[in-house]
Amino acid sequence: MKLFRVILALVLALSMTMSFVAFAAEDEAEVTVDTVLDDVVYEEGALTDVDTSTVLGKAIQTLVDRGIVSGYPDGTFKAENNITRAEVSVIMVNFLNAQAGLVSGMLTGFADIDNDPNYEWARPYVSLAKNLGVINGFEDNTFRAAENVTYEQAVKMLVSSLGYTPLANSLTVSGGSWSSGYITVAHQIGLTANTNAAVPSAVATRGTVAMLTYNALSAPMYVYNTTTGTYEQGGNISEETTNEERVTGIVNGIYETGIEEENPGVPENHIMIDDEIYAVGFSADPERYLGCKVTAYIGDVQVGSNYREVTRMEVLSSTKSITVDYDLIDSATATSLSYFATQDSTRALTARLDDASIIYNGKYYSGYDFSQVKDDLQSGYIELICNDGDGRYEVVKIVSYEIFVVDRINTSTNKIYAKYEANDGLAYEIPEEGDSGLVFSMTRAGREITISDLRAWDVLNIMQSPEDVGGREVLKILVTRNTVQGEVTEKSDNAAFCQIANKDYYIAYNYLNYAEREEFNVGDTAQVYLDCMDRIAAAAENVSTSGTLQYGYLIAARQDEENEDSPLDLRILTTSGSDNIYTAADRIKLNGTRIAADKESVLESLEESAEKANESYPDAENVRYHQLIMFAVNTSGLVTDIDTVLSENEDLEKDVPYSGELTYSSSSRSFGDFKVTTTTKIFFIPDDRTETDDYKYFSSYSSAFTNGSAYHVEAYNLSSGNNAGVVLLYKENDSMLFKSSSPMMIVNSVSSTADGDKVEGYVNGSTSTRELIISEDCDIVDIAKGDVIRYLTDTSGQISKIEIWYDVSDPEMAEPVDSQSDAIDARILEIRSTSVVPVKNYPTATFRLAYGTVIGLDTDEDNTITVSPTITDDNCDMALDGNGVVAHDIRSSLKVFKYTASAAAARRLEADVDIQEAMPYDDYPDNASRVITYSTSGTLRMVYIITE
């Protein structure tokens, strides 16, 4: 987790002058639902989303340092965002260093901006940029300040700023784009380097405009030579727009301290560069530059000072620095620091010190033993600075915070009382103003505040210089009010770390060492308060959070009896049809009362409620915890709430207890005393409650119940119309499983995949194949190419049950039988929609599969096929008519398949076969075709020819 580098900055972007807000007309700080960071403090100029090791990052930081652009108030730059024409006008004025020409109230001549009060801030910049020849309006005399700048518009403005307008106009292609000449010039003078803009008319990003502007700093200007009367290239914009002297050196002293002595004698608001003192004429905190090698731009003597003024400074690229958070320190010696780059790093890095100067909490500390830094820092960071380019670090800044959480304040005594301390709380006294020996500041969000601005739960990050150093004492208090609220999704065994809303947070030392701190329990909602290092410094009382209560059937409950701290596991069949094992949260609400989930009372209560839930069904066996419940899970999947029949939850009322078999009527969708609807939850419960794999959930009443069938049921939560909320179904029967609507398939292939075993075949006579995954819960059956199966699917669409009706490798179905009735029983499967069980010899049945011999085939006149369930080599007489013999009309929609056992595997099963390949007994008594017919409601849908 990368943290913002936080220092006590006196001035932030919110207090910048208008020349520093060209890129920040609006505050675009992001806020998440679960996490609200009330204060985000950053070092001015050090943008948190800008990597200065990249070309673009260096460009952006250079422009920020020069005051040409700035970031947003949240410390980001957002290089991918768009930028408006009004904002670019500000950049152009800053780029030309022309702020002296700004006049408040100046009009632009563009009606749309002059009459819009929202752009009063931009008018002076637009007007001045127009007068300088940098920008133009549109043909309708509007400026369109809110429109996003395009790449070609940004190029035109900068080319014009550098004086190339005459050349660009001369190079404009006749009949081409208006910007062609400007783009050509931009390429010639290096303006477009690293911009990668393929379409000139495309909207430009903030990063693209920054890159163009950075390139323009070093591009030659195009100036008119009055002597020769011609234009020629001259110096760059920096040389032409300033007469400031440049000084390069190391910042070795500020008001608070030096890098070689405790009190270098630098006046307040001044800075020392290579032993020369200058007045500070820029807004950034000088401490930022202490120890760095810089280029300073020197102006005239500052009014009220005896020293010349530094108007701006740039840190040279030869200055390198790294920042190491306190908890990433591995070890230290007097000459090196071993540290980890991130919390997840396993290999330590080493930084070598070069007779380094130690700055400890803002003061030079000559006697400090750097090898003790790991033990000394409980919160804070180390900044290492190399200012000579040799890779060793000459300056070490140690920032150590004392963390103090406000409980209450007393403004009359200037005292703050802390939470988490012994007795009545530790009191911290804010110093009075006017102490000349003290450098004191208390800031929040970059603004100076007083004790009266504080409130409970504020976190004070106190940086105080060591007592045994001389010179002025430094005391800086950074106040944070950063609050995070969300669900605890993980925590460490040693309580030093937790996850809130799936984001990692470490515990600050002050809270970790507090014996009575609020525990972070997985599944609870935590409200915590962060210090400036984004560590948890305080926490309000946790409140459980959970999802909506849902129905489920508790199949099992288990807790390790030998380990009282082990979690409680619950196996629950849900209304999604899945059989899940959940873990209970550390604290759950059971029947409305919150208790610890590792207590025996939870299991005891579940046993008691299970006994009551099953008391009306006498055939139940091995009942312990098994029962209908309502439960809730949090976003981490932990069970946080359980209601049973012992609760006051009316949705768990058993309104129709089991009283014997009840017959289902599909016309009224009722069992007499109650009805089922599309929203009724239906659970099948085995008599032996420990047969955990036999539980089943039905997603609809039509898949569970058949008209006229009798079922062992009981109903819960009846509505005013006697509609059941939940039905528990006991005792399995055939109509409940395979029905007239259950699909049949001719298997084409079976394979194993990463998702599980897969079967592919022709379903219900379709000549296009369908692929289905076989559920892990399905009883494994040996199926192969050519088999005819029926199957059921679960709510996820996977096959949950398979019945092999015809097995190509098993000759049993073709074996001789004693009678025609035996042939019917062995070779015909019929299901009528109105029957309780399958019936035989009912040709117009809703579903009919028949295996037998083709007796006759007429494709000329009657267009029929006649099939008998007998086989030609049976010992019984061949039945040409009578029971079991059915004549089917051959329709154009009929699908014919053929299986040839002797063929190669790839050609063994064929689809779209001609029906005339079936050889009837009438014409071929010694070689008649054996077939399987599939029909629905008397209509022949499929003929499957079986040959050797």
Coordinates of C-alpha atoms in Angstrom, one line a residue, residues 340-764:
F340 CA 11.8 -3.3 2.3
A341 CA 10.2 -1.5 -0.7
T342 CA 6.7 -2.6 0.2
Q343 CA 4.8 -4.5 2.8
D344 CA 4.8 -7.6 0.6
S345 CA 8.5 -7.5 -0.2
T346 CA 10.6 -10.5 1.0
R347 CA 14.0 -9.2 0.0
A348 CA 15.5 -6.2 1.7
L349 CA 17.3 -3.4 -0.1
T350 CA 20.3 -1.5 1.2
A351 CA 21.0 2.3 1.1
R352 CA 24.6 3.4 1.9
L353 CA 25.2 6.6 3.8
D354 CA 28.0 9.0 3.1
D355 CA 28.9 10.6 6.4
A356 CA 25.3 11.6 6.5
S357 CA 23.9 14.6 8.3
I358 CA 20.9 13.5 10.5
I359 CA 17.9 15.8 10.7
Y360 CA 15.6 14.4 13.4
N361 CA 12.2 15.9 13.6
G362 CA 13.2 19.1 11.9
K363 CA 16.6 19.6 13.7
Y364 CA 20.2 18.7 13.0
Y365 CA 21.2 16.0 15.5
S366 CA 24.9 15.5 15.5
G367 CA 25.0 12.9 18.3
Y368 CA 22.3 10.6 17.0
D369 CA 23.1 6.9 16.7
F370 CA 21.5 5.9 13.4
S371 CA 21.7 2.2 14.2
Q372 CA 18.9 2.7 16.8
V373 CA 16.5 4.2 14.3
K374 CA 14.4 1.0 13.9
D375 CA 13.8 0.9 17.7
D376 CA 13.2 4.7 17.9
L377 CA 10.5 5.0 15.3
Q378 CA 7.0 3.9 16.2
S379 CA 5.4 6.0 13.6
G380 CA 6.9 8.2 10.8
Y381 CA 9.4 7.8 8.0
I382 CA 12.9 8.3 6.9
E383 CA 13.9 10.4 3.8
L384 CA 17.3 9.7 2.4
I385 CA 18.8 12.4 0.1
C386 CA 21.7 12.0 -2.3
N387 CA 22.7 15.5 -3.6
D388 CA 25.9 14.7 -5.5
G389 CA 24.9 11.9 -7.8
D390 CA 27.3 9.3 -6.4
G391 CA 24.5 7.0 -5.2
R392 CA 25.3 7.4 -1.5
Y393 CA 23.1 9.5 0.8
E394 CA 24.5 12.6 2.4
V395 CA 21.3 13.8 4.3
V396 CA 18.9 11.7 6.4
K397 CA 15.7 13.2 7.5
I398 CA 14.0 11.3 10.3
V399 CA 10.3 12.1 11.1
S400 CA 9.0 10.4 14.2
Y401 CA 5.4 11.0 15.2
E402 CA 3.8 10.7 18.6
I403 CA 0.1 9.7 18.0
F404 CA -2.5 11.3 20.2
V405 CA -6.3 10.8 19.7
V406 CA -8.5 13.6 21.0
D407 CA -11.1 12.7 23.6
R408 CA -12.0 16.2 24.8
I409 CA -10.4 19.6 24.9
N410 CA -10.3 22.5 27.4
T411 CA -9.8 25.8 25.6
S412 CA -9.4 27.7 28.8
T413 CA -6.3 25.7 29.9
N414 CA -5.2 25.0 26.3
K415 CA -5.2 21.3 27.1
I416 CA -6.2 18.3 25.0
Y417 CA -7.1 15.0 26.7
A418 CA -6.4 11.7 24.9
K419 CA -8.3 8.5 24.5
Y420 CA -6.7 5.2 25.3
E421 CA -4.7 6.4 28.2
A422 CA -4.7 5.4 31.9
N423 CA -6.8 7.2 34.6
D424 CA -8.6 10.2 33.2
G425 CA -6.6 10.5 30.0
L426 CA -3.3 12.1 29.2
A427 CA -3.4 15.8 28.8
Y428 CA -1.4 17.6 26.1
E429 CA -0.9 21.3 26.5
I430 CA -0.7 23.4 23.3
P431 CA 2.0 26.1 23.7
E432 CA 1.1 29.8 23.9
E433 CA 2.0 32.0 21.0
G434 CA 5.0 34.4 21.2
D435 CA 7.7 31.9 22.3
S436 CA 10.7 33.0 20.2
G437 CA 12.6 29.8 20.9
L438 CA 9.9 27.6 19.5
V439 CA 8.9 26.9 15.9
F440 CA 5.3 25.8 16.3
S441 CA 2.5 25.0 13.9
M442 CA -0.8 23.0 14.1
T443 CA -2.3 22.3 10.7
R444 CA -5.2 20.3 9.3
A445 CA -5.5 19.9 5.5
G446 CA -2.7 22.3 5.1
R447 CA -4.3 25.1 7.0
E448 CA -3.3 26.6 10.3
I449 CA -5.8 25.8 13.1
T450 CA -6.2 26.5 16.8
I451 CA -7.3 24.3 19.7
S452 CA -10.9 25.4 19.3
D453 CA -10.9 23.8 15.8
L454 CA -10.3 20.4 17.3
R455 CA -13.0 17.8 18.0
A456 CA -13.2 14.3 19.4
W457 CA -11.6 11.5 17.4
D458 CA -9.2 13.9 15.7
V459 CA -5.7 12.3 15.5
L460 CA -2.7 14.4 16.4
N461 CA 0.5 13.4 14.7
I462 CA 3.0 15.3 16.9
M463 CA 6.5 15.9 15.5
Q464 CA 8.8 17.4 18.2
S465 CA 12.5 18.0 18.0
P466 CA 14.8 16.1 20.5
E467 CA 15.3 17.7 23.8
D468 CA 19.1 17.4 23.8
V469 CA 19.7 19.5 20.6
G470 CA 20.3 23.2 20.7
G471 CA 18.8 26.1 18.8
R472 CA 15.1 26.6 18.4
E473 CA 12.7 23.9 19.4
V474 CA 10.5 22.5 16.6
L475 CA 7.0 21.4 17.3
K476 CA 4.6 20.7 14.5
I477 CA 1.3 19.0 15.0
L478 CA -0.4 17.5 11.9
V479 CA -4.1 16.9 12.6
T480 CA -5.9 14.3 10.6
R481 CA -9.6 13.6 10.5
N482 CA -9.5 10.6 8.1
T483 CA -12.3 8.2 8.8
V484 CA -12.8 4.7 7.2
Q485 CA -16.0 2.8 7.7
G486 CA -16.6 -0.6 6.2
E487 CA -16.8 -4.3 6.8
V488 CA -13.8 -6.1 8.3
T489 CA -12.9 -8.7 5.7
E490 CA -9.7 -10.1 7.3
K491 CA -7.6 -9.7 10.4
S492 CA -4.2 -11.0 11.5
D493 CA -3.6 -13.3 14.4
N494 CA -1.5 -10.7 16.2
A495 CA -4.1 -8.0 15.6
A496 CA -1.5 -5.7 14.0
F497 CA -3.3 -5.8 10.7
C498 CA -6.8 -5.9 9.3
Q499 CA -8.7 -5.5 6.1
I500 CA -11.6 -3.1 5.9
A501 CA -13.7 -3.3 2.7
N502 CA -10.9 -5.4 1.2
K503 CA -8.2 -2.7 1.8
D504 CA -5.3 -3.3 4.0
Y505 CA -4.8 -1.2 7.2
Y506 CA -2.1 -1.6 9.9
I507 CA -2.6 -0.6 13.5
A508 CA -0.8 2.4 14.8
Y509 CA 1.4 1.7 17.9
N510 CA -0.8 3.8 20.2
Y511 CA -3.9 1.7 19.5
L512 CA -2.1 -1.6 19.3
N513 CA -0.6 -1.1 22.8
Y514 CA -4.0 -0.2 24.3
A515 CA -5.2 -3.2 26.2
E516 CA -8.9 -2.3 26.0
R517 CA -9.0 -1.5 22.4
E518 CA -12.0 -2.5 20.3
E519 CA -11.4 -5.8 18.6
F520 CA -11.7 -6.1 14.9
N521 CA -13.9 -9.1 14.1
V522 CA -14.3 -10.4 10.6
G523 CA -17.9 -9.7 9.4
D524 CA -18.4 -6.6 11.6
T525 CA -18.5 -3.0 10.4
A526 CA -15.6 -1.0 11.8
Q527 CA -15.4 2.8 12.0
V528 CA -11.7 3.7 12.4
Y529 CA -9.7 6.9 12.4
L530 CA -6.3 7.0 10.6
D531 CA -3.1 8.8 11.4
C532 CA -1.1 10.6 8.8
M533 CA 0.6 7.3 7.8
D534 CA -2.8 5.7 7.1
R535 CA -2.5 3.5 10.1
I536 CA -5.5 2.9 12.4
A537 CA -5.1 5.2 15.5
A538 CA -8.6 4.8 16.9
A539 CA -11.8 2.9 16.4
A540 CA -15.4 3.4 17.4
E541 CA -17.5 0.5 18.6
N542 CA -18.0 -2.1 15.9
V543 CA -21.5 -2.9 14.6
S544 CA -22.4 -6.1 12.9
T545 CA -23.3 -5.8 9.2
S546 CA -25.1 -8.5 7.2
G547 CA -27.1 -9.0 4.1
T548 CA -30.8 -9.7 3.7
L549 CA -32.2 -12.8 5.4
Q550 CA -32.8 -15.7 3.0
Y551 CA -34.2 -19.2 3.3
G552 CA -32.0 -22.2 3.5
Y553 CA -32.0 -25.7 4.9
L554 CA -29.3 -26.4 7.5
I555 CA -27.8 -29.8 6.6
A556 CA -25.0 -29.8 9.1
A557 CA -23.2 -27.7 11.7
R558 CA -19.7 -28.4 13.1
Q559 CA -17.2 -26.9 15.4
D560 CA -13.9 -28.5 16.4
E561 CA -14.5 -29.6 20.0
E562 CA -10.8 -29.7 20.8
N563 CA -10.3 -26.1 19.8
E564 CA -12.8 -23.6 21.4
D565 CA -11.4 -20.8 19.2
S566 CA -12.2 -22.7 15.9
P567 CA -14.9 -21.3 13.7
L568 CA -18.4 -22.7 13.4
D569 CA -19.0 -24.3 9.9
L570 CA -22.5 -24.5 8.6
R571 CA -23.6 -26.6 5.6
I572 CA -26.7 -25.0 4.0
L573 CA -28.8 -25.8 1.0
T574 CA -29.7 -22.4 -0.5
T575 CA -32.5 -21.3 -2.8
S576 CA -30.0 -20.9 -5.6
G577 CA -29.8 -24.7 -5.6
S578 CA -26.2 -24.8 -4.3
D579 CA -25.1 -26.8 -1.3
N580 CA -22.6 -24.5 0.5
I581 CA -20.4 -24.7 3.5
Y582 CA -20.3 -21.3 5.3
T583 CA -18.3 -20.1 8.2
A584 CA -20.0 -18.2 10.9
A585 CA -18.7 -14.7 11.7
D586 CA -17.0 -14.2 15.0
R587 CA -20.2 -12.9 16.4
I588 CA -23.6 -13.8 15.0
K589 CA -27.2 -12.9 15.8
L590 CA -29.1 -16.1 16.7
N591 CA -32.8 -15.7 16.9
G592 CA -32.4 -12.0 17.5
T593 CA -29.7 -12.2 20.1
R594 CA -26.1 -11.5 19.3
I595 CA -23.7 -14.1 20.7
A596 CA -20.2 -15.3 20.1
A597 CA -20.2 -18.0 17.4
D598 CA -17.6 -20.2 19.2
K599 CA -19.9 -20.7 22.2
E600 CA -21.6 -24.1 22.9
S601 CA -24.9 -22.3 23.2
V602 CA -25.1 -21.8 19.5
L603 CA -25.0 -25.5 18.7
E604 CA -27.2 -26.3 21.7
S605 CA -29.8 -23.8 20.4
L606 CA -29.7 -25.2 16.9
E607 CA -30.3 -28.7 18.3
E608 CA -33.3 -27.5 20.3
S609 CA -34.8 -25.8 17.3
A610 CA -34.1 -28.8 15.0
E611 CA -36.0 -31.0 17.4
K612 CA -39.0 -28.7 17.2
A613 CA -38.8 -28.3 13.4
N614 CA -38.8 -32.1 12.8
E615 CA -41.3 -33.1 15.5
S616 CA -44.3 -33.4 13.0
Y617 CA -42.6 -35.8 10.6
P618 CA -42.2 -39.2 12.3
D619 CA -40.0 -40.9 9.6
A620 CA -37.2 -38.5 10.1
E621 CA -33.9 -40.2 11.2
N622 CA -30.7 -38.9 12.6
V623 CA -32.0 -35.4 13.3
R624 CA -29.5 -33.1 15.1
Y625 CA -29.2 -29.7 13.5
H626 CA -31.2 -30.3 10.3
Q627 CA -33.9 -27.7 9.8
L628 CA -35.3 -24.9 7.8
I629 CA -33.6 -21.6 8.7
M630 CA -33.3 -18.0 7.5
F631 CA -29.8 -16.7 7.4
A632 CA -27.8 -13.7 6.2
V633 CA -24.2 -13.5 5.0
N634 CA -21.9 -10.5 4.7
T635 CA -19.9 -9.5 1.6
S636 CA -17.1 -11.9 2.8
G637 CA -19.5 -14.8 2.7
L638 CA -19.6 -15.2 6.5
V639 CA -22.9 -16.0 8.2
T640 CA -23.9 -13.1 10.5
D641 CA -27.6 -14.0 11.3
I642 CA -29.6 -17.2 11.9
D643 CA -33.3 -17.4 12.6
T644 CA -34.9 -20.7 13.5
V645 CA -38.4 -21.8 14.4
L646 CA -37.6 -20.7 17.9
S647 CA -37.3 -17.1 16.8
E648 CA -40.1 -14.5 16.5
N649 CA -39.6 -14.5 12.7
E650 CA -43.1 -15.0 11.2
D651 CA -41.6 -16.2 7.9
L652 CA -40.5 -19.4 9.7
E653 CA -44.0 -20.3 11.0
K654 CA -45.0 -23.9 10.1
D655 CA -48.6 -23.2 9.0
V656 CA -49.3 -26.7 7.6
P657 CA -47.4 -29.4 9.5
Y658 CA -46.9 -32.8 8.0
S659 CA -50.0 -35.0 8.4
G660 CA -49.6 -37.7 5.7
E661 CA -49.7 -37.7 1.9
L662 CA -51.4 -34.9 0.1
T663 CA -52.4 -35.0 -3.6
Y664 CA -51.3 -32.2 -5.9
S665 CA -53.7 -30.6 -8.3
S666 CA -52.0 -28.7 -11.2
S667 CA -55.2 -26.8 -12.1
S668 CA -55.3 -25.0 -8.8
R669 CA -51.6 -25.5 -7.9
S670 CA -52.7 -26.7 -4.5
F671 CA -52.5 -29.5 -2.0
G672 CA -55.8 -28.6 -0.5
D673 CA -54.8 -26.6 2.6
F674 CA -52.2 -24.6 0.7
K675 CA -51.1 -23.5 -2.7
V676 CA -47.7 -23.2 -4.4
T677 CA -46.7 -20.2 -6.6
T678 CA -43.8 -19.1 -8.7
T679 CA -42.1 -17.7 -5.6
T680 CA -42.6 -20.8 -3.4
K681 CA -39.2 -22.2 -2.2
I682 CA -39.3 -26.0 -2.4
F683 CA -36.7 -28.2 -0.6
F684 CA -36.5 -32.0 -0.9
I685 CA -35.4 -33.5 2.4
P686 CA -34.3 -37.2 2.7
D687 CA -35.8 -39.2 5.6
D688 CA -32.2 -39.9 6.8
R689 CA -31.1 -36.4 7.5
T690 CA -27.4 -37.4 7.4
E691 CA -27.7 -38.4 3.7
T692 CA -26.2 -35.0 2.8
D693 CA -25.9 -35.6 -0.9
D694 CA -29.6 -36.4 -1.4
Y695 CA -30.9 -32.9 -0.5
K696 CA -32.4 -31.0 -3.5
Y697 CA -33.9 -27.6 -4.2
F698 CA -36.6 -27.1 -6.9
S699 CA -36.6 -23.8 -8.6
S700 CA -40.3 -24.2 -9.7
Y701 CA -43.4 -26.1 -8.6
S702 CA -43.7 -27.6 -12.2
S703 CA -40.3 -29.3 -11.8
A704 CA -41.3 -30.7 -8.4
F705 CA -44.9 -31.8 -8.6
T706 CA -47.1 -33.7 -11.1
N707 CA -50.8 -33.5 -11.3
G708 CA -52.6 -36.2 -9.3
S709 CA -49.4 -37.4 -7.5
A710 CA -49.4 -37.8 -3.7
Y711 CA -46.6 -36.1 -1.8
H712 CA -45.3 -35.9 1.8
V713 CA -45.2 -32.2 2.3
E714 CA -45.5 -29.4 4.9
A715 CA -45.8 -25.7 4.3
Y716 CA -44.3 -22.6 6.0
N717 CA -45.2 -18.9 5.9
L718 CA -48.7 -18.9 4.3
S719 CA -49.9 -15.7 2.8
S720 CA -53.5 -14.5 3.1
G721 CA -54.3 -16.5 -0.1
N722 CA -52.9 -19.6 1.5
N723 CA -49.8 -19.4 -0.8
A724 CA -46.9 -21.2 0.8
G725 CA -43.6 -19.3 1.2
V726 CA -41.7 -22.6 1.6
V727 CA -42.6 -26.2 1.1
L728 CA -40.6 -29.1 2.6
L729 CA -41.0 -32.2 0.5
Y730 CA -40.2 -35.6 2.0
K731 CA -39.9 -39.0 0.3
E732 CA -38.6 -39.2 -3.2
N733 CA -40.8 -40.5 -6.1
D734 CA -40.3 -41.0 -9.8
S735 CA -42.6 -38.3 -11.0
M736 CA -40.7 -35.9 -8.9
L737 CA -37.5 -36.7 -10.7
F738 CA -38.0 -37.7 -14.4
K739 CA -41.2 -36.3 -16.0
S740 CA -42.7 -36.0 -19.4
S741 CA -40.8 -32.8 -19.9
S742 CA -37.4 -34.3 -19.0
P743 CA -35.1 -34.1 -22.0
M744 CA -33.6 -37.2 -23.8
M745 CA -30.3 -37.2 -25.6
I746 CA -28.4 -39.4 -28.1
V747 CA -24.9 -39.2 -26.8
N748 CA -22.3 -38.1 -29.3
S749 CA -19.2 -37.7 -27.0
V750 CA -18.1 -37.6 -23.4
S751 CA -15.0 -35.7 -22.3
S752 CA -13.2 -34.3 -19.3
T753 CA -12.7 -30.5 -19.1
A754 CA -11.4 -28.0 -16.5
D755 CA -15.0 -27.4 -15.5
G756 CA -15.8 -31.1 -15.1
D757 CA -17.0 -34.0 -17.2
K758 CA -18.9 -32.9 -20.3
V759 CA -21.5 -34.7 -22.4
E760 CA -22.4 -33.6 -25.9
G761 CA -25.2 -35.0 -28.0
Y762 CA -28.5 -34.6 -29.8
V763 CA -31.4 -33.5 -27.5
N764 CA -35.1 -34.3 -28.2

